XYZ file of C-alpha atoms in Angstrom:
135
model
C -0.090 0.204 0.552
C 3.000 2.374 0.045
C 2.748 5.087 -2.468
C -1.059 4.941 -2.871
C -1.572 7.205 -1.018
C 0.611 9.697 -3.079
C -0.848 8.495 -6.256
C -4.373 8.992 -4.996
C -3.205 12.524 -4.507
C -1.545 13.059 -7.273
C -4.468 12.322 -9.227
C -6.791 14.491 -7.291
C -4.391 16.775 -7.665
C -4.406 16.795 -11.344
C -8.391 17.038 -11.214
C -8.419 20.374 -8.894
C -6.173 22.309 -12.056
C -7.804 20.592 -14.608
C -11.293 21.822 -13.490
C -10.340 24.845 -12.653
C -8.132 25.490 -16.588
C -11.906 24.931 -17.647
C -13.695 26.748 -15.825
C -14.629 30.462 -16.509
C -15.383 32.735 -13.284
C -17.022 35.998 -13.525
C -15.439 38.932 -14.675
C -15.490 42.279 -12.384
C -18.683 44.394 -13.874
C -17.536 47.777 -15.103
C -19.923 50.128 -13.822
C -22.085 52.465 -16.093
C -21.099 56.259 -14.667
C -24.069 58.361 -14.219
C -24.171 61.005 -16.435
C -26.697 63.643 -13.936
C -24.722 62.744 -10.950
C -26.298 65.053 -7.655
C -24.394 64.014 -4.159
C -21.178 66.282 -4.899
C -18.738 66.802 -2.137
C -15.925 69.274 -2.498
C -12.483 67.440 -1.886
C -10.066 70.093 -0.461
C -5.909 69.655 -0.815
C -3.793 71.100 1.812
C -0.209 70.323 0.953
C 2.537 70.644 3.761
C 5.961 72.138 3.243
C 5.272 71.117 -0.520
C 7.700 70.964 -3.066
C 8.305 74.020 -5.222
C 8.200 72.596 -8.671
C 4.493 70.899 -8.899
C 3.626 70.923 -12.142
C 0.146 69.613 -12.150
C -2.175 67.760 -9.233
C -5.049 65.478 -9.579
C -7.706 62.942 -8.059
C -8.957 59.842 -8.364
C -12.293 58.793 -5.870
C -12.183 54.737 -5.802
C -15.235 53.355 -5.391
C -16.326 49.611 -4.260
C -19.596 47.142 -3.884
C -20.249 47.921 -0.581
C -22.173 44.553 0.424
C -21.063 41.025 -2.598
C -24.680 39.173 -1.954
C -24.386 40.987 -5.377
C -21.690 39.202 -6.754
C -20.799 35.882 -7.975
C -18.815 33.298 -6.522
C -15.693 32.888 -8.306
C -14.294 30.069 -5.928
C -17.319 27.916 -5.680
C -15.665 25.438 -3.561
C -13.604 28.630 -1.697
C -16.544 31.194 -1.876
C -15.107 33.973 -2.648
C -16.330 36.663 -4.228
C -15.688 38.348 -7.396
C -14.015 42.346 -6.450
C -15.805 44.812 -8.217
C -14.030 48.295 -8.410
C -15.111 51.798 -9.754
C -12.393 54.441 -10.360
C -12.980 58.446 -11.857
C -10.326 60.952 -12.089
C -11.245 64.723 -11.479
C -9.764 67.951 -11.264
C -7.961 69.784 -9.004
C -7.119 73.259 -9.077
C -5.037 75.455 -7.490
C -7.610 77.485 -4.551
C -4.417 78.854 -2.572
C -0.229 78.897 -2.329
C -0.871 75.368 -0.430
C -4.569 74.636 -1.440
C -6.377 72.672 -4.023
C -10.154 72.391 -4.757
C -12.197 70.087 -6.955
C -14.835 68.233 -6.937
C -16.005 64.465 -7.065
C -20.072 62.155 -6.926
C -20.821 59.844 -4.433
C -23.349 58.920 -7.725
C -20.648 58.639 -10.039
C -21.037 55.044 -10.587
C -24.378 53.280 -11.430
C -25.906 51.023 -8.305
C -26.766 48.665 -10.770
C -27.705 44.271 -10.963
C -24.880 42.790 -13.231
C -24.592 39.692 -12.614
C -29.186 38.121 -12.033
C -28.390 37.748 -7.846
C -29.553 41.709 -6.997
C -28.858 45.335 -7.366
C -24.903 46.101 -6.267
C -24.105 49.552 -4.120
C -22.012 51.248 -5.670
C -19.725 53.259 -2.072
C -16.717 56.020 -1.915
C -13.881 53.489 -0.535
C -11.417 56.550 -0.984
C -10.130 59.692 -2.728
C -5.690 60.255 -3.456
C -3.658 62.546 -4.437
C -1.386 62.587 -7.253
C 1.094 64.530 -7.423
C 3.411 65.127 -10.812
C 7.057 66.981 -9.883
C 8.148 69.769 -12.318
C 11.315 68.758 -15.121
């Protein structure tokens, strides 16, 4: 019986790999952008001791699906859902010596039923400022 367990484990590993290779995991939904957003928020960025050679500054708003029940499982065995994300760039305009302002809309991504599992509701997960130094 020595070696029998190793062969069985070997065959099981191949079966799992082949099943995984043959299954097509669903893609993350591509959120549609709301053409008439209404939930506007002003963003203010204040730089402390900023570099003098800032060429450009811009912002990015990041959104994620708040509840995973609207998303299918990527791996049925592990019950792992796919991640859904949406990001939108926005302008930041100089408003002072080291202050920049812009605005975002919390309803930029449209809540929608992407997989027939219920409406995916988007939530803001973060906002970043991106500095581009001069040359």
